[in-house]
Amino acid sequence: MITMYHYLFVGIILFLLGIVGSIISKNVIKVLICIEFMLTGININFITFATYCDGQNFDGYIFVLFYTGLGAVELGIALYIFYLMYQKKESDNIEKYCDL
Amino acid sequence: MSENPILFYTSFILIIFFGIMSIAEQRLIRVLLYAVGLFFAVSILFYLLGSEYNAIIQAAIYGLAVPIIIGISIMFTTGKKENAKESVIPTITWIFSGILLLGFIYVIMISFAILPDSLHIVEIPQRNSYDVLSAFAKGIFINYVWSFEIISLLLTVVIAGFTLFKKGRAD
């Protein structure tokens, strides 16, 4: 039987993968992708709680909708900043972006 | 909501596999492809949880739109591999994947274990698609209408801002 805790476990694993990836990666784009993993893990938690604990309003579904939009906006802005910085630094190593 | 253990465990394995591979892989384009696979596997989970609309949005935005943006950004880079200091990464990744594998085995064993009824705290809700659609409409257009408008405005500002930056740099 698949319970709520199984889905929460997937969410926390995805969140941990995002944390580990964003810590050990040296590439800016890879770090951004790992941050998206963390956001996706949070979204899984939202939908799980909305499904199992909120039987009428499903507020978690709406929050996930907003989070998805915000995540896309955040990624677009971050990649644009990366593009501007890359023209100066000519490297995607995150250690060279300390002046941000 | 459909309780399909085969789909759940398949998507679970895919999420762990794609997540670990996207961390361990050095080439950016492969990292992106693994990430796309992970986002599609997550959309399967959303579908299993009964939120078909979120599954479609997840597949459309994170599975298609966001990878295009990231792919264009990767095209601007030179495609060099990360520096040699990262030789410690595979070791960390393998240790982490071992921990995740143990967690996965733990979850499967819990699933096969016979739990007393008192541990089933919440009942599995049964609903149809109309209820979910109605909840979406009510949430977006009544309960959280200002949040919806602000996020729409934010998206518009970002698109307009990109255009203005591009025009400013071209001038």
Short mmCIF file of C-alpha atoms in Angstrom, two decimals:
data_model
loop_
_atom_site.label_atom_id
_atom_site.label_comp_id
_atom_site.label_asym_id
_atom_site.label_seq_id
_atom_site.Cartn_x
_atom_site.Cartn_y
_atom_site.Cartn_z
CA MET A 1 0.00 0.00 0.00
CA ILE A 2 1.35 3.40 -0.96
CA THR A 3 0.86 5.87 1.85
CA MET A 4 1.45 9.58 2.27
CA TYR A 5 4.86 8.94 3.77
CA HIS A 6 6.12 7.28 0.60
CA TYR A 7 5.46 10.44 -1.38
CA LEU A 8 7.01 12.58 1.36
CA PHE A 9 10.05 10.32 1.25
CA VAL A 10 10.40 10.93 -2.49
CA GLY A 11 10.10 14.65 -1.86
CA ILE A 12 12.81 14.69 0.80
CA ILE A 13 15.11 12.56 -1.37
CA LEU A 14 14.71 14.99 -4.23
CA PHE A 15 15.34 17.91 -1.90
CA LEU A 16 18.50 16.22 -0.57
CA LEU A 17 19.67 15.51 -4.10
CA GLY A 18 19.25 19.19 -4.88
CA ILE A 19 21.17 20.25 -1.76
CA VAL A 20 24.03 17.84 -2.39
CA GLY A 21 24.21 18.75 -6.06
CA SER A 22 24.21 22.48 -5.42
CA ILE A 23 26.95 22.09 -2.79
CA ILE A 24 29.35 19.89 -4.72
CA SER A 25 28.85 21.32 -8.21
CA LYS A 26 31.23 23.93 -9.53
CA ASN A 27 29.22 24.78 -12.61
CA VAL A 28 26.70 27.60 -12.40
CA ILE A 29 24.12 25.97 -14.68
CA LYS A 30 24.39 22.70 -12.78
CA VAL A 31 23.79 24.54 -9.50
CA LEU A 32 20.68 26.17 -10.99
CA ILE A 33 19.37 22.80 -12.15
CA CYS A 34 19.93 21.41 -8.64
CA ILE A 35 18.00 24.35 -7.17
CA GLU A 36 15.14 23.36 -9.47
CA PHE A 37 15.37 19.84 -8.02
CA MET A 38 14.90 21.32 -4.56
CA LEU A 39 11.87 23.30 -5.72
CA THR A 40 10.40 20.16 -7.27
CA GLY A 41 10.86 18.29 -3.99
CA ILE A 42 8.96 21.04 -2.21
CA ASN A 43 6.21 20.81 -4.83
CA ILE A 44 5.86 17.07 -4.20
CA ASN A 45 5.34 17.80 -0.51
CA PHE A 46 2.73 20.45 -1.28
CA ILE A 47 0.72 18.15 -3.54
CA THR A 48 1.01 15.22 -1.14
CA PHE A 49 -0.34 17.21 1.78
CA ALA A 50 -3.08 18.74 -0.39
CA THR A 51 -4.12 15.28 -1.57
CA TYR A 52 -4.14 13.52 1.77
CA CYS A 53 -4.97 16.26 4.26
CA ASP A 54 -7.01 18.85 2.36
CA GLY A 55 -10.07 17.24 0.89
CA GLN A 56 -11.90 20.33 -0.35
CA ASN A 57 -9.83 23.35 -1.32
CA PHE A 58 -6.60 21.73 -2.58
CA ASP A 59 -4.61 24.83 -1.71
CA GLY A 60 -1.37 22.92 -2.23
CA TYR A 61 -2.21 22.48 -5.91
CA ILE A 62 -2.58 26.25 -6.30
CA PHE A 63 0.69 26.90 -4.46
CA VAL A 64 2.46 24.45 -6.75
CA LEU A 65 1.05 26.35 -9.71
CA PHE A 66 2.47 29.58 -8.32
CA TYR A 67 5.77 27.96 -7.41
CA THR A 68 6.14 26.61 -10.93
CA GLY A 69 5.65 30.09 -12.36
CA LEU A 70 8.03 31.61 -9.84
CA GLY A 71 10.60 28.88 -10.50
CA ALA A 72 10.53 29.58 -14.22
CA VAL A 73 10.90 33.33 -13.60
CA GLU A 74 13.75 32.77 -11.14
CA LEU A 75 15.56 30.49 -13.56
CA GLY A 76 15.14 32.95 -16.42
CA ILE A 77 16.54 35.84 -14.38
CA ALA A 78 19.39 33.73 -13.00
CA LEU A 79 20.38 32.53 -16.44
CA TYR A 80 20.26 36.07 -17.79
CA ILE A 81 22.58 37.22 -14.98
CA PHE A 82 24.80 34.24 -15.77
CA TYR A 83 24.84 35.23 -19.44
CA LEU A 84 25.87 38.79 -18.59
CA MET A 85 28.56 37.60 -16.18
CA TYR A 86 29.82 34.93 -18.55
CA GLN A 87 30.66 37.57 -21.12
CA LYS A 88 33.06 39.13 -18.61
CA LYS A 89 34.38 36.04 -16.84
CA GLU A 90 34.41 33.65 -19.81
CA SER A 91 34.04 30.75 -17.40
CA ASP A 92 31.15 28.87 -15.87
CA ASN A 93 33.07 27.95 -12.71
CA ILE A 94 31.10 29.20 -9.73
CA GLU A 95 34.26 30.11 -7.80
CA LYS A 96 34.85 32.95 -10.27
CA TYR A 97 31.45 34.46 -9.51
CA CYS A 98 32.28 35.45 -5.94
CA ASP A 99 31.77 39.15 -6.65
CA LEU A 100 28.04 38.57 -7.10
CA MET B 1 -6.14 9.36 -7.31
CA SER B 2 -4.84 6.03 -8.48
CA GLU B 3 -2.81 3.78 -6.27
CA ASN B 4 -0.52 2.03 -8.64
CA PRO B 5 2.57 0.64 -6.87
CA ILE B 6 4.28 -0.29 -10.14
CA LEU B 7 4.03 3.26 -11.48
CA PHE B 8 5.04 4.70 -8.12
CA TYR B 9 8.15 2.58 -7.69
CA THR B 10 9.10 3.00 -11.35
CA SER B 11 8.94 6.77 -11.06
CA PHE B 12 10.74 6.55 -7.70
CA ILE B 13 13.62 4.61 -9.24
CA LEU B 14 13.72 6.96 -12.22
CA ILE B 15 13.84 10.02 -9.95
CA ILE B 16 16.76 8.62 -7.95
CA PHE B 17 18.59 7.42 -11.07
CA PHE B 18 18.18 10.66 -13.02
CA GLY B 19 18.98 12.78 -9.96
CA ILE B 20 22.21 10.94 -9.18
CA MET B 21 23.27 10.85 -12.81
CA SER B 22 22.63 14.55 -13.26
CA ILE B 23 24.87 15.25 -10.25
CA ALA B 24 27.58 12.82 -11.29
CA GLU B 25 27.66 13.73 -14.99
CA GLN B 26 30.24 16.29 -16.09
CA ARG B 27 28.88 17.27 -19.51
CA LEU B 28 26.19 19.90 -19.20
CA ILE B 29 23.96 18.73 -22.02
CA ARG B 30 23.73 15.27 -20.45
CA VAL B 31 22.99 16.86 -17.08
CA LEU B 32 20.12 18.69 -18.76
CA LEU B 33 18.77 15.51 -20.36
CA TYR B 34 18.85 13.66 -17.04
CA ALA B 35 17.08 16.60 -15.41
CA VAL B 36 14.35 16.47 -18.06
CA GLY B 37 13.85 12.78 -17.32
CA LEU B 38 13.59 13.57 -13.62
CA PHE B 39 10.98 16.27 -14.20
CA PHE B 40 8.87 13.91 -16.31
CA ALA B 41 9.13 11.23 -13.60
CA VAL B 42 7.92 13.80 -11.07
CA SER B 43 4.96 14.60 -13.30
CA ILE B 44 4.04 10.89 -13.15
CA LEU B 45 4.05 11.21 -9.36
CA PHE B 46 1.76 14.25 -9.59
CA TYR B 47 -0.61 12.23 -11.76
CA LEU B 48 -0.58 9.40 -9.24
CA LEU B 49 -1.44 11.87 -6.52
CA GLY B 50 -4.56 12.89 -8.43
CA SER B 51 -3.42 16.27 -9.66
CA GLU B 52 -3.55 15.87 -13.42
CA TYR B 53 -3.33 19.60 -14.07
CA ASN B 54 -0.16 20.00 -12.05
CA ALA B 55 1.27 16.99 -13.87
CA ILE B 56 0.58 18.64 -17.22
CA ILE B 57 2.03 21.96 -16.03
CA GLN B 58 5.09 20.18 -14.64
CA ALA B 59 5.67 18.33 -17.91
CA ALA B 60 5.07 21.43 -20.03
CA ILE B 61 7.10 23.97 -18.05
CA TYR B 62 9.84 21.93 -16.36
CA GLY B 63 9.93 19.20 -18.99
CA LEU B 64 9.90 21.41 -22.08
CA ALA B 65 10.13 25.18 -21.49
CA VAL B 66 12.80 25.36 -18.80
CA PRO B 67 15.16 22.89 -20.58
CA ILE B 68 14.96 25.07 -23.70
CA ILE B 69 16.08 28.11 -21.66
CA ILE B 70 18.86 26.11 -20.01
CA GLY B 71 19.86 24.58 -23.35
CA ILE B 72 20.21 28.01 -24.91
CA SER B 73 22.35 29.07 -21.96
CA ILE B 74 24.54 25.99 -22.39
CA MET B 75 25.02 26.96 -26.03
CA PHE B 76 26.64 30.21 -24.86
CA THR B 77 29.25 28.34 -22.87
CA THR B 78 32.31 26.79 -24.40
CA GLY B 79 31.45 23.27 -23.33
CA LYS B 80 34.64 22.75 -21.36
CA LYS B 81 34.57 20.12 -18.67
CA GLU B 82 34.72 21.21 -15.08
CA ASN B 83 38.17 21.61 -13.62
CA ALA B 84 40.24 18.82 -12.19
CA LYS B 85 39.54 19.80 -8.58
CA GLU B 86 36.28 17.92 -8.80
CA SER B 87 37.84 14.48 -8.81
CA VAL B 88 36.32 13.99 -5.34
CA ILE B 89 32.77 14.26 -6.74
CA PRO B 90 32.33 10.66 -7.96
CA THR B 91 33.26 9.30 -4.52
CA ILE B 92 30.73 11.55 -2.78
CA THR B 93 28.12 10.70 -5.38
CA TRP B 94 28.58 6.98 -4.95
CA ILE B 95 28.36 7.24 -1.17
CA PHE B 96 25.22 9.33 -1.49
CA SER B 97 23.67 6.94 -4.00
CA GLY B 98 24.38 4.06 -1.62
CA ILE B 99 22.52 5.89 1.14
CA LEU B 100 19.60 6.52 -1.23
CA LEU B 101 19.55 2.86 -2.25
CA LEU B 102 19.33 1.82 1.39
CA GLY B 103 16.47 4.29 1.87
CA PHE B 104 14.70 2.85 -1.14
CA ILE B 105 15.01 -0.68 0.21
CA TYR B 106 13.69 0.59 3.54
CA VAL B 107 10.62 2.09 1.88
CA ILE B 108 9.87 -1.12 -0.04
CA MET B 109 10.16 -3.18 3.14
CA ILE B 110 7.77 -0.84 4.91
CA SER B 111 5.34 -1.25 2.02
CA PHE B 112 5.41 -5.02 2.34
CA ALA B 113 5.17 -4.93 6.11
CA ILE B 114 1.81 -5.56 7.71
CA LEU B 115 0.86 -2.35 9.43
CA PRO B 116 -1.84 -2.20 12.10
CA ASP B 117 -4.91 -0.25 11.08
CA SER B 118 -4.27 2.36 13.74
CA LEU B 119 -1.22 3.54 11.83
CA HIS B 120 -3.31 4.52 8.81
CA ILE B 121 -3.90 8.03 10.08
CA VAL B 122 -5.61 9.48 7.02
CA GLU B 123 -8.09 7.93 4.66
CA ILE B 124 -7.30 7.94 0.98
CA PRO B 125 -9.58 10.53 -0.56
CA GLN B 126 -11.66 9.62 -3.57
CA ARG B 127 -12.64 12.38 -5.96
CA ASN B 128 -13.31 13.02 -9.59
CA SER B 129 -11.66 15.42 -12.00
CA TYR B 130 -14.51 17.91 -11.73
CA ASP B 131 -13.75 18.49 -8.04
CA VAL B 132 -10.10 19.18 -8.80
CA LEU B 133 -10.98 21.53 -11.66
CA SER B 134 -13.50 23.32 -9.47
CA ALA B 135 -10.90 23.66 -6.70
CA PHE B 136 -8.39 25.06 -9.20
CA ALA B 137 -10.85 27.63 -10.52
CA LYS B 138 -11.94 28.61 -7.04
CA GLY B 139 -8.35 28.88 -5.83
CA ILE B 140 -7.04 30.91 -8.75
CA PHE B 141 -9.99 33.23 -9.33
CA ILE B 142 -11.46 33.62 -5.82
CA ASN B 143 -9.22 32.63 -2.92
CA TYR B 144 -5.82 33.57 -4.30
CA VAL B 145 -6.75 36.00 -7.03
CA TRP B 146 -4.25 38.66 -5.92
CA SER B 147 -1.39 36.17 -5.78
CA PHE B 148 -2.33 35.01 -9.25
CA GLU B 149 -2.40 38.57 -10.55
CA ILE B 150 0.94 39.42 -8.93
CA ILE B 151 2.64 36.38 -10.45
CA SER B 152 1.13 37.19 -13.84
CA LEU B 153 2.45 40.75 -13.46
CA LEU B 154 5.86 39.39 -12.46
CA LEU B 155 6.02 37.22 -15.56
CA THR B 156 5.04 40.20 -17.72
CA VAL B 157 7.68 42.41 -16.06
CA VAL B 158 10.37 39.78 -16.61
CA ILE B 159 9.52 39.38 -20.29
CA ALA B 160 9.34 43.16 -20.80
CA GLY B 161 12.57 43.58 -18.83
CA PHE B 162 14.42 41.07 -20.99
CA THR B 163 13.26 42.88 -24.10
CA LEU B 164 14.30 46.28 -22.74
CA PHE B 165 17.71 44.97 -21.63
CA LYS B 166 18.27 43.48 -25.04
CA LYS B 167 17.26 46.70 -26.77
CA GLY B 168 19.41 48.75 -24.39
CA ARG B 169 22.45 46.56 -25.05
CA ALA B 170 21.84 46.65 -28.80
CA ASP B 171 21.74 50.48 -28.72
#
